XYZ file of C-alpha atoms in Angstrom:
718
model
C 179.385 146.291 89.150
C 180.879 147.817 85.992
C 183.543 145.121 85.902
C 181.061 142.281 86.309
C 179.191 143.243 83.145
C 182.351 142.170 81.284
C 183.616 139.391 83.557
C 180.417 137.369 84.030
C 180.526 135.881 80.491
C 184.202 135.014 81.094
C 183.239 133.125 84.238
C 180.643 131.241 82.211
C 183.218 130.347 79.557
C 185.706 129.102 82.177
C 183.253 127.015 84.214
C 180.920 125.651 81.508
C 182.942 122.578 80.582
C 184.084 121.589 84.131
C 180.515 121.970 85.410
C 179.197 120.073 82.394
C 181.526 117.148 83.092
C 180.869 117.149 86.837
C 177.095 117.689 86.913
C 175.798 117.450 83.365
C 175.089 119.473 80.199
C 171.973 121.082 81.648
C 173.983 122.606 84.479
C 176.434 124.141 81.994
C 173.552 125.630 80.008
C 171.891 127.120 83.084
C 175.171 128.457 84.466
C 176.235 130.322 81.319
C 172.721 131.552 80.550
C 172.309 132.781 84.128
C 175.566 134.714 83.961
C 174.441 136.336 80.692
C 171.068 137.247 82.188
C 172.833 139.002 85.059
C 175.193 140.773 82.638
C 172.238 141.917 80.490
C 170.400 143.349 83.515
C 173.534 145.226 84.597
C 174.033 146.497 81.033
C 170.536 148.008 80.903
C 171.072 149.616 84.290
C 174.374 151.136 83.102
C 172.728 152.464 79.926
C 170.304 154.464 82.061
C 173.058 155.398 84.493
C 175.605 156.869 82.057
C 173.175 158.506 79.605
C 170.338 160.999 79.823
C 167.694 158.268 80.027
C 167.385 159.006 83.752
C 166.213 162.495 82.871
C 169.491 164.328 83.569
C 172.621 164.940 81.540
C 173.984 161.455 82.178
C 177.149 160.417 83.896
C 179.583 161.281 81.120
C 182.681 159.175 80.620
C 183.528 156.787 83.430
C 186.707 154.700 83.372
C 187.439 151.897 85.823
C 191.095 150.829 85.624
C 191.437 147.185 86.593
C 195.212 146.774 86.300
C 198.254 147.890 84.348
C 198.478 145.546 81.409
C 201.725 146.594 79.707
C 204.390 149.011 80.938
C 207.592 149.248 78.930
C 209.646 152.432 78.919
C 207.387 155.248 77.840
C 204.668 152.871 76.652
C 201.826 152.017 78.971
C 198.509 150.269 78.412
C 195.988 149.638 81.168
C 193.147 147.167 81.232
C 190.063 149.202 81.928
C 186.301 149.344 81.576
C 185.314 152.545 79.769
C 181.693 153.548 80.163
C 180.076 156.246 78.086
C 176.955 156.349 75.931
C 178.635 154.516 73.053
C 179.963 151.613 75.122
C 176.737 151.468 77.165
C 174.673 151.031 73.994
C 176.989 148.253 72.831
C 176.848 146.565 76.239
C 173.052 146.443 76.006
C 173.094 145.108 72.453
C 175.754 142.466 73.050
C 174.555 141.189 76.419
C 170.847 141.240 75.586
C 171.141 139.414 72.292
C 173.743 137.017 73.685
C 171.457 136.138 76.599
C 168.569 135.434 74.230
C 170.849 133.355 71.999
C 172.023 131.338 75.029
C 168.401 130.784 76.025
C 167.434 129.799 72.482
C 170.408 127.416 72.260
C 169.147 125.433 75.242
C 166.438 124.124 72.929
C 168.298 124.204 69.622
C 171.349 122.188 70.744
C 169.391 119.520 72.605
C 169.610 116.963 69.810
C 173.178 117.824 68.799
C 174.984 117.231 72.089
C 178.267 118.785 73.251
C 176.364 121.597 74.955
C 179.103 122.464 77.505
C 181.646 123.121 74.758
C 179.147 125.087 72.693
C 178.017 127.280 75.580
C 181.617 127.859 76.640
C 182.394 129.121 73.135
C 179.301 131.368 73.129
C 180.287 132.937 76.446
C 183.913 133.334 75.353
C 182.709 135.110 72.230
C 180.569 137.447 74.330
C 183.433 138.220 76.726
C 185.749 139.098 73.834
C 183.176 141.466 72.352
C 182.555 143.110 75.715
C 186.306 143.595 76.132
C 186.345 145.283 72.740
C 183.517 147.740 73.385
C 184.673 148.724 76.892
C 188.322 149.234 75.922
C 189.964 152.487 76.943
C 192.809 152.198 74.443
C 193.512 150.771 71.017
C 195.577 147.860 72.328
C 192.853 146.506 74.593
C 190.404 147.013 71.748
C 192.693 144.958 69.515
C 192.777 142.175 72.128
C 188.986 141.950 72.060
C 189.065 142.306 68.271
C 191.284 139.229 67.949
C 189.331 137.450 70.674
C 186.086 137.566 68.710
C 188.059 136.335 65.686
C 189.276 133.319 67.645
C 185.851 132.598 69.132
C 184.176 132.914 65.737
C 186.638 130.360 64.350
C 185.678 127.953 67.129
C 181.940 128.534 66.684
C 181.794 128.448 62.885
C 183.820 125.243 62.929
C 181.927 123.825 65.914
C 181.026 120.709 63.932
C 184.709 120.056 63.274
C 184.096 116.627 61.742
C 182.268 118.336 58.878
C 184.690 119.472 56.156
C 182.553 122.390 54.982
C 182.427 123.740 58.553
C 186.206 123.520 58.896
C 186.694 125.220 55.531
C 184.286 128.031 56.478
C 186.026 128.564 59.827
C 189.436 128.750 58.180
C 188.117 131.127 55.511
C 186.650 133.466 58.137
C 189.884 133.386 60.108
C 192.135 134.102 57.114
C 189.985 136.848 55.564
C 189.797 138.596 58.918
C 193.578 138.403 59.244
C 193.828 140.490 56.085
C 191.779 143.251 57.637
C 193.443 142.843 61.028
C 196.853 143.422 59.452
C 195.657 146.861 58.361
C 194.172 147.464 61.809
C 197.463 146.536 63.501
C 199.323 148.945 61.219
C 196.780 151.609 62.136
C 197.509 151.120 65.848
C 201.246 151.337 65.128
C 200.622 154.563 63.203
C 198.621 155.958 66.139
C 201.491 155.259 68.525
C 204.056 156.598 66.051
C 202.197 159.894 65.712
C 200.820 160.440 69.225
C 203.209 158.420 71.388
C 200.170 156.831 73.048
C 197.334 154.425 72.318
C 194.975 155.856 74.948
C 191.671 157.089 73.486
C 191.521 160.274 75.540
C 195.084 161.287 74.697
C 194.596 160.724 70.974
C 191.088 162.147 70.591
C 191.652 165.228 72.745
C 194.823 166.075 70.836
C 192.927 165.936 67.527
C 189.971 167.951 68.797
C 192.264 170.673 70.196
C 194.533 170.613 67.115
C 197.567 170.143 69.360
C 201.085 170.443 67.983
C 202.344 166.865 67.592
C 205.892 165.648 66.968
C 205.869 162.035 65.737
C 208.185 159.483 67.297
C 211.816 160.035 66.296
C 211.106 163.299 64.457
C 212.711 166.640 65.283
C 209.800 168.858 64.296
C 206.045 168.574 64.331
C 202.919 170.457 63.337
C 199.278 170.861 64.402
C 197.799 167.377 64.214
C 194.988 168.322 61.835
C 197.581 169.355 59.240
C 200.406 166.968 60.185
C 201.940 164.861 57.427
C 204.179 161.838 57.717
C 206.730 160.691 55.168
C 206.489 157.181 53.800
C 208.193 155.799 50.696
C 209.359 159.269 49.758
C 205.892 160.857 49.865
C 204.150 163.033 52.436
C 200.809 161.679 53.608
C 198.178 163.330 55.764
C 198.660 161.559 59.103
C 195.002 161.354 60.144
C 194.012 160.091 56.694
C 196.601 157.295 56.905
C 195.399 156.328 60.367
C 191.734 156.495 59.347
C 192.245 154.347 56.250
C 194.257 151.696 58.111
C 191.712 151.463 60.912
C 188.894 151.190 58.383
C 190.646 148.301 56.609
C 190.365 146.430 59.889
C 186.688 147.371 60.077
C 186.149 146.129 56.515
C 187.364 142.651 57.440
C 185.494 142.305 60.702
C 182.266 143.796 59.344
C 182.410 141.996 55.977
C 182.537 145.011 53.706
C 183.075 144.895 49.947
C 186.211 142.932 48.942
C 186.530 141.390 52.434
C 182.951 140.110 52.679
C 183.421 136.575 51.352
C 183.702 134.905 54.755
C 180.282 136.030 55.988
C 177.890 133.787 54.002
C 180.147 130.777 54.537
C 179.914 131.387 58.284
C 176.391 129.916 58.037
C 178.041 126.495 58.397
C 177.970 127.006 62.136
C 174.857 126.303 64.243
C 172.050 128.827 63.704
C 172.466 130.478 67.140
C 176.043 131.267 66.110
C 174.760 132.995 62.992
C 172.413 135.122 65.080
C 175.120 136.060 67.573
C 177.769 136.897 64.968
C 175.465 138.698 62.545
C 173.091 140.523 64.853
C 175.000 141.929 67.768
C 178.662 141.134 68.020
C 181.444 140.488 65.562
C 180.120 142.155 62.418
C 179.121 145.324 64.264
C 182.613 145.784 65.697
C 183.728 147.705 62.613
C 180.835 150.161 62.883
C 181.644 150.651 66.555
C 185.314 151.282 65.719
C 184.539 153.977 63.138
C 182.049 155.630 65.490
C 184.491 155.497 68.395
C 187.107 157.166 66.154
C 184.650 159.758 64.840
C 187.023 162.629 65.664
C 189.656 161.054 63.381
C 187.269 160.775 60.442
C 185.930 164.301 60.945
C 189.434 165.626 60.253
C 190.326 163.036 57.621
C 187.687 163.711 54.943
C 189.351 161.454 52.381
C 189.260 158.536 54.815
C 185.607 159.361 55.570
C 184.903 159.393 51.832
C 186.395 155.904 51.588
C 184.083 154.726 54.375
C 181.085 156.214 52.553
C 182.027 154.721 49.192
C 182.725 151.217 50.490
C 179.606 151.220 52.675
C 177.321 152.326 49.838
C 178.748 149.783 47.397
C 178.437 147.032 50.018
C 174.792 147.883 50.707
C 174.001 147.652 46.999
C 176.192 144.633 46.221
C 174.940 142.420 49.053
C 171.316 143.253 48.252
C 171.783 142.172 44.615
C 173.296 138.851 45.682
C 170.527 138.165 48.219
C 167.915 138.357 45.436
C 168.710 134.865 44.137
C 169.912 133.022 47.238
C 167.907 129.902 48.094
C 169.501 128.999 51.452
C 167.308 130.621 54.108
C 170.300 131.518 56.276
C 172.348 132.913 53.399
C 169.524 135.234 52.368
C 169.616 136.718 55.864
C 173.427 136.681 55.889
C 173.674 138.821 52.757
C 170.974 141.021 54.239
C 173.280 141.583 57.226
C 176.106 142.511 54.891
C 173.857 145.026 53.155
C 172.601 146.572 56.405
C 176.173 146.968 57.610
C 176.821 148.916 54.440
C 174.071 151.337 55.478
C 175.710 151.811 58.875
C 179.108 152.484 57.346
C 178.013 155.038 54.797
C 176.049 156.778 57.544
C 179.251 157.058 59.566
C 181.140 158.104 56.442
C 178.891 161.122 55.894
C 179.171 162.090 59.546
C 175.868 160.635 60.788
C 177.486 158.551 63.527
C 174.358 158.797 65.651
C 172.231 157.349 62.840
C 174.790 154.596 62.244
C 174.692 153.551 65.901
C 170.897 153.858 65.942
C 170.613 151.430 63.040
C 173.135 149.115 64.707
C 170.909 149.126 67.792
C 167.636 148.454 65.976
C 169.224 145.984 63.556
C 170.278 143.748 66.452
C 166.638 143.062 67.321
C 165.119 142.301 63.945
C 168.166 140.477 62.573
C 168.441 138.210 65.618
C 164.704 137.586 65.274
C 165.080 136.574 61.619
C 168.028 134.276 62.254
C 166.515 132.542 65.262
C 163.171 132.260 63.476
C 164.906 130.625 60.518
C 166.490 128.188 62.973
C 163.013 127.131 64.094
C 162.043 126.590 60.452
C 165.162 124.503 59.812
C 164.458 122.300 62.835
C 160.807 121.794 61.834
C 161.760 120.964 58.228
C 164.207 118.222 59.219
C 167.226 120.512 58.703
C 166.237 121.551 55.200
C 167.512 125.071 54.379
C 166.454 125.502 50.737
C 163.415 127.790 50.659
C 162.419 126.391 47.254
C 161.815 123.053 48.994
C 159.531 124.526 51.632
C 156.201 126.346 51.239
C 153.179 126.167 53.521
C 155.298 126.287 56.677
C 152.878 128.762 58.280
C 150.473 125.869 58.768
C 153.180 123.969 60.665
C 154.673 126.946 62.528
C 151.967 129.647 62.718
C 153.614 131.503 65.609
C 157.029 131.453 63.943
C 155.384 132.757 60.778
C 153.995 135.771 62.639
C 157.355 136.502 64.241
C 159.222 136.228 60.935
C 156.726 138.591 59.326
C 157.365 141.065 62.148
C 161.102 140.805 61.485
C 160.497 141.344 57.778
C 158.290 144.360 58.447
C 161.108 145.804 60.553
C 163.981 145.205 58.137
C 162.095 146.427 55.082
C 161.104 149.653 56.818
C 157.325 149.635 57.154
C 156.009 152.885 58.581
C 154.155 156.081 57.730
C 156.367 158.972 56.611
C 155.523 162.272 58.237
C 153.413 160.725 61.012
C 154.876 161.222 64.482
C 153.775 159.508 67.668
C 155.035 161.036 70.931
C 157.721 162.900 69.007
C 159.015 159.897 67.059
C 158.310 158.698 63.497
C 155.598 156.057 63.464
C 156.904 152.770 62.118
C 158.872 149.628 62.793
C 162.469 149.809 63.994
C 164.073 149.587 60.561
C 161.791 152.298 59.193
C 162.895 154.790 61.820
C 166.634 154.083 61.776
C 167.219 153.337 58.083
C 165.265 156.385 56.960
C 167.463 158.537 59.199
C 170.517 157.152 57.406
C 169.140 157.898 53.950
C 168.044 161.381 54.945
C 171.467 161.984 56.469
C 173.208 160.865 53.276
C 171.083 163.224 51.182
C 171.683 166.103 53.599
C 175.413 165.422 53.462
C 175.306 165.526 49.670
C 173.608 168.903 49.779
C 176.490 170.416 51.764
C 179.118 168.867 49.524
C 180.176 165.873 51.601
C 181.920 163.343 49.365
C 179.715 160.539 48.006
C 176.636 161.735 49.945
C 174.282 161.653 46.947
C 175.936 158.461 45.697
C 175.216 156.721 49.008
C 171.640 158.011 49.008
C 170.913 156.609 45.516
C 172.534 153.232 46.188
C 170.786 153.086 49.553
C 167.403 153.590 47.872
C 168.143 150.881 45.306
C 169.209 148.552 48.105
C 165.942 149.332 49.925
C 163.934 148.138 46.912
C 165.914 144.910 46.760
C 165.756 144.424 50.545
C 161.974 144.469 50.419
C 161.970 142.091 47.454
C 164.256 139.380 48.836
C 162.864 139.653 52.374
C 159.265 139.096 51.249
C 160.470 136.480 48.750
C 161.784 134.523 51.727
C 158.431 134.829 53.509
C 156.355 133.888 50.448
C 158.498 130.897 49.420
C 158.957 129.586 52.952
C 155.613 130.116 54.645
C 152.995 130.699 51.961
C 151.609 128.712 49.072
C 151.520 124.928 48.693
C 154.125 122.831 50.443
C 156.992 121.613 48.281
C 158.573 119.560 51.059
C 158.781 115.739 50.899
C 155.737 113.845 52.134
C 157.518 112.607 55.271
C 158.437 116.149 56.286
C 154.903 117.469 55.708
C 153.273 114.747 57.778
C 155.883 114.574 60.536
C 157.564 117.944 61.114
C 160.010 118.135 63.975
C 158.670 119.725 67.127
C 160.265 123.061 67.997
C 161.074 123.307 71.738
C 159.486 126.110 73.743
C 162.989 127.219 74.777
C 163.569 128.184 71.137
C 160.346 130.131 70.758
C 160.259 132.135 73.996
C 163.366 134.277 73.227
C 161.804 135.377 69.935
C 159.032 137.289 71.707
C 161.180 140.090 73.230
C 163.069 140.340 69.940
C 159.805 140.770 68.036
C 158.632 143.457 70.449
C 161.977 145.217 70.049
C 161.817 144.947 66.257
C 158.534 146.854 66.350
C 159.055 149.529 68.993
C 162.745 150.224 69.801
C 163.034 152.625 66.875
C 160.192 154.782 68.180
C 161.167 154.314 71.825
C 164.769 155.466 71.448
C 164.455 157.881 68.531
C 164.583 161.014 70.666
C 167.708 159.904 72.509
C 169.724 158.469 69.624
C 169.005 160.925 66.799
C 166.265 163.283 67.931
C 165.972 166.324 70.135
C 167.766 164.772 73.113
C 170.746 163.314 71.294
C 173.250 165.891 72.574
C 172.484 164.962 76.165
C 172.352 161.261 75.323
C 175.668 160.902 73.483
C 177.608 163.403 75.538
C 181.267 163.206 74.503
C 181.003 159.665 73.142
C 180.557 160.812 69.516
C 182.304 163.741 67.874
C 180.832 166.154 65.365
C 182.413 169.287 63.977
C 180.325 172.335 64.793
C 180.029 175.572 62.927
C 181.096 177.592 65.972
C 184.706 177.953 64.900
C 184.525 178.121 61.136
C 186.542 181.340 61.107
C 190.206 180.641 60.644
C 189.655 177.440 58.714
C 191.697 178.877 55.877
C 194.776 178.877 58.079
C 194.823 175.096 58.372
C 196.089 172.932 55.534
C 194.812 169.382 55.221
C 197.548 168.295 52.825
C 195.292 167.955 49.817
C 192.098 167.028 51.658
C 188.830 168.308 50.297
C 187.874 170.174 53.477
C 189.914 172.450 55.710
C 189.826 171.794 59.431
C 187.592 174.102 61.422
C 190.257 175.217 63.840
C 189.804 174.283 67.479
C 186.283 172.893 67.748
C 184.096 171.795 70.549
C 183.578 168.181 71.485
C 179.826 168.422 71.069
C 177.527 166.195 69.022
C 175.664 168.912 67.192
C 172.959 168.208 64.637
C 175.397 167.966 61.770
C 176.206 165.667 58.972
C 179.193 167.528 57.597
C 179.581 170.858 55.892
C 179.674 174.568 56.614
C 177.702 177.032 58.686
C 174.295 175.678 57.785
C 175.283 172.301 59.160
C 174.326 173.340 62.648
C 170.706 173.219 61.505
C 170.961 169.926 59.652
C 169.328 168.166 62.556
C 165.935 169.790 62.151
C 163.100 168.107 60.350
C 160.149 170.330 60.926
C 159.409 170.340 64.626
C 160.230 166.708 65.150
C 164.001 166.507 64.555
C 165.772 164.788 61.683
C 167.157 166.650 58.655
C 166.253 169.560 56.409
C 165.507 167.627 53.228
C 162.868 167.930 50.477
C 159.569 166.158 51.052
C 160.222 163.569 48.333
C 163.314 162.415 50.212
C 161.119 161.527 53.189
C 158.808 159.440 51.019
C 161.465 157.846 48.810
C 162.443 155.005 51.238
C 158.786 154.197 51.851
C 158.061 154.053 48.112
C 161.181 151.929 47.623
C 159.839 149.477 50.197
C 156.435 149.346 48.504
C 158.067 148.764 45.115
C 160.059 145.794 46.351
C 157.055 144.332 48.169
C 154.836 144.734 45.103
C 157.337 143.050 42.808
C 157.764 140.128 45.208
C 153.995 139.701 45.696
C 153.335 139.893 41.959
C 155.842 137.151 41.215
C 155.483 134.750 44.157
C 151.768 135.035 44.985
C 150.429 134.601 41.460
C 150.573 131.108 40.055
C 153.666 128.954 40.393
C 156.079 130.736 42.774
C 159.023 128.933 41.138
C 158.208 130.161 37.637
C 161.030 132.019 35.852
C 161.181 135.729 36.487
C 162.838 138.646 34.773
C 166.224 137.132 35.581
C 165.962 133.711 33.976
C 168.344 130.842 34.576
C 171.052 130.714 31.971
C 171.189 134.470 31.503
C 174.349 136.452 32.076
C 172.905 138.654 34.834
C 171.321 135.669 36.570
C 174.634 133.799 36.570
C 176.483 136.913 37.730
C 174.218 137.387 40.755
C 173.779 133.689 41.494
C 177.560 133.320 41.657
C 177.859 136.342 43.972
C 179.637 138.535 41.427
C 182.190 135.714 41.027
C 184.230 136.962 43.975
C 185.037 133.465 45.212
C 186.090 132.369 41.733
C 188.199 135.499 41.202
C 189.926 135.145 44.566
C 190.449 131.450 43.925
C 192.096 132.215 40.578
C 194.144 135.229 41.700
C 195.044 134.255 45.258
C 194.239 130.707 46.309
C 195.579 128.735 43.338
C 198.791 130.812 43.003
C 199.339 130.372 46.750
C 198.920 126.611 46.389
C 201.282 126.543 43.417
C 203.853 128.616 45.281
C 203.495 126.426 48.338
C 203.915 123.262 46.274
C 206.991 124.734 44.564
C 208.580 125.699 47.873
C 207.704 122.303 49.322
C 208.960 120.077 46.505
C 211.722 122.170 44.978
C 212.755 124.434 47.829
C 212.301 122.228 50.862
C 212.562 118.761 49.317
C 215.150 119.065 46.567
C 217.218 121.908 48.017
C 217.068 122.187 51.802
C 216.438 118.546 52.627
C 218.606 117.201 49.799
C 221.619 119.334 50.733
C 220.975 119.527 54.447
C 219.524 116.766 56.620
C 218.922 114.237 53.855
C 222.273 114.979 52.188
C 224.300 114.641 55.379
C 222.420 111.524 56.386
C 223.006 109.971 52.964
C 226.745 110.758 53.132
C 227.071 109.228 56.601
C 225.152 106.144 55.510
C 227.331 105.735 52.388
C 230.533 106.117 54.439
C 229.264 103.601 56.958
C 228.552 101.106 54.203
C 232.147 101.435 52.915
C 233.663 101.118 56.384
C 231.563 98.050 57.093
C 233.251 96.296 54.158
C 236.585 96.432 56.030
C 235.183 94.066 58.608
C 235.471 90.828 56.584
C 235.927 88.357 59.491
C 239.036 86.664 57.943
C 242.166 86.369 60.186
C 244.636 86.857 57.330
C 242.957 90.145 56.377
C 243.487 91.468 59.890
C 247.130 90.163 59.989
C 247.819 91.861 56.649
C 246.360 95.112 57.959
C 248.579 94.828 61.043
C 251.680 94.325 58.892
C 250.825 97.374 56.846
C 250.325 99.340 60.027
C 253.653 98.196 61.466
C 255.438 99.053 58.202
C 253.912 102.538 58.206
C 254.837 103.034 61.841
C 258.497 101.941 61.346
C 258.797 104.158 58.283
C 257.502 107.112 60.282
C 260.001 106.431 63.129
C 262.956 106.150 60.735
C 262.017 109.363 58.970
C 261.749 111.196 62.267
C 265.069 109.741 63.460
C 266.822 110.736 60.220
C 265.437 114.245 60.471
C 266.801 114.556 64.018
C 270.403 113.910 62.826
């Protein structure tokens, strides 16, 4: 059964197009959607089976080896299905959202055609992501990592006759290759240091501080203090590995500097946007960092990089979303910002909170994307929210669902109020507040960039509330700004598109409260088991004997593989998981209320501007201003990259093509030889005149030369 949770989407991808050609598009839709439904049911069963949700301590780590994938000398990589709490959570997220997206697509793609190809791509994408999250080694993980890259290229460029779609697909593919190059180097570094790419071998060696001798070296050292020499300098081995792996995560999860592909990915069909942004590709980086939590716990500088980049991304993407007018791009930049929250949570050691937000985010972000797809269909494929207004009269049910998604993402709840042991509020309120509290708690114990992440996270929360409610007010409320034909004759939205939004809306409201105790609350130790790693304070003594090669924190000796209530730090960290009697963090009362007040501030600003008078009236940031232009042009990243990278690459390519290839290689090589042969042939052809006396004269010359040669040879013989 464990294998089928991964293989069923592959079967759907393989059979969708043959079945579509043989029976019809509807059969392909039902086949792939049915396989995903079965995979989602199995995934939920496995979540209860391998975790403490059954009321016991869970099943721990379970690995099902399917076959030996690569065996060469001392290197071996198996193809396996690894099941623990971390992979089980991802299986639920990926399969559940993918099933709902398949179901939704049965209505969305009806008027576009080519359903078999589209559903085959969706299922292939899902299979690649499932391969990634159930990998038992870095190489299999990399296979799934590249698989989702390939499938995203196919899905973003699904409308391949549309130039903008092709350009967006190529951009996503190339930008991800930048990050994947770092990831590949990280895997090479893992093998160089440990002689293996198996998770258990690598992680257990780090946790036990085993003496490690890197490949080809004569001497080693305890892994937590091991350095490797590169370019004449000694580098902390775990820091190098952590940084390289995180570069891969930056590309896949669209973090600052490698984020530019994400908004352009909106060129694909809306279900693609929901699948990529809510549950699969963009969350792969967060999963990778959480899976490698033991590496980052003993590589504090690498963890600091994760925190810094995540915090900056959360703030940056929120600023850009403020002025976006494309309904899908507003939500896309929102995804980028929420991923930043997850990363800085992992960076400060709150891996449980990062995965909790990943889990809750899948529900409300899929809801927002699929709800926006219904709006786009009803508005005759219009995506500019400034050309909408009054849509709640056309789509009242969609309006309610989108408001629920907005309530969830902005974090509506009541601080300090607990219901059945969990904070009372929507999903985003419960999970995002845990991240901010964790960042503040990490700052209090000296974890790098903890306070910085907390401040930027609060500022991003204000902006999240503003742009999220701006979308609601401009799209659904107020007078309609759509053309007369659209207002009088909106497109009907199929029931198949609306039904999947209901379970997502329910999840957006309650999954935070329902799973709080297991993910981050009192039961989290039993829930996560050995899937996540946290340093405990049990073995602080002897930390002075371990040198981290310049790192800010010393390793804590041999530590237990136990997810204690910690977000970094010293002896008091063991208590960092207590928030009164209800779990959470020891933080001042104002920290608990700060996210809620940030949400109210953003909501108030949006309501004041867009619900009073003309919603399109100029605001504080007026058109033509420097700040307006800066944010409207997305901090000019595309223009900077175009100037620094794209245009020089084109100029270099043109130089190598015209001067290098054309005038040098071709001119001297193939073209030069061909020209010489042709010129020689033209000269030889002139000897064939067709006149008899020319041939007789040539024969006489030949005879004279021959006789002369014979006489010379005869004279030499005497």
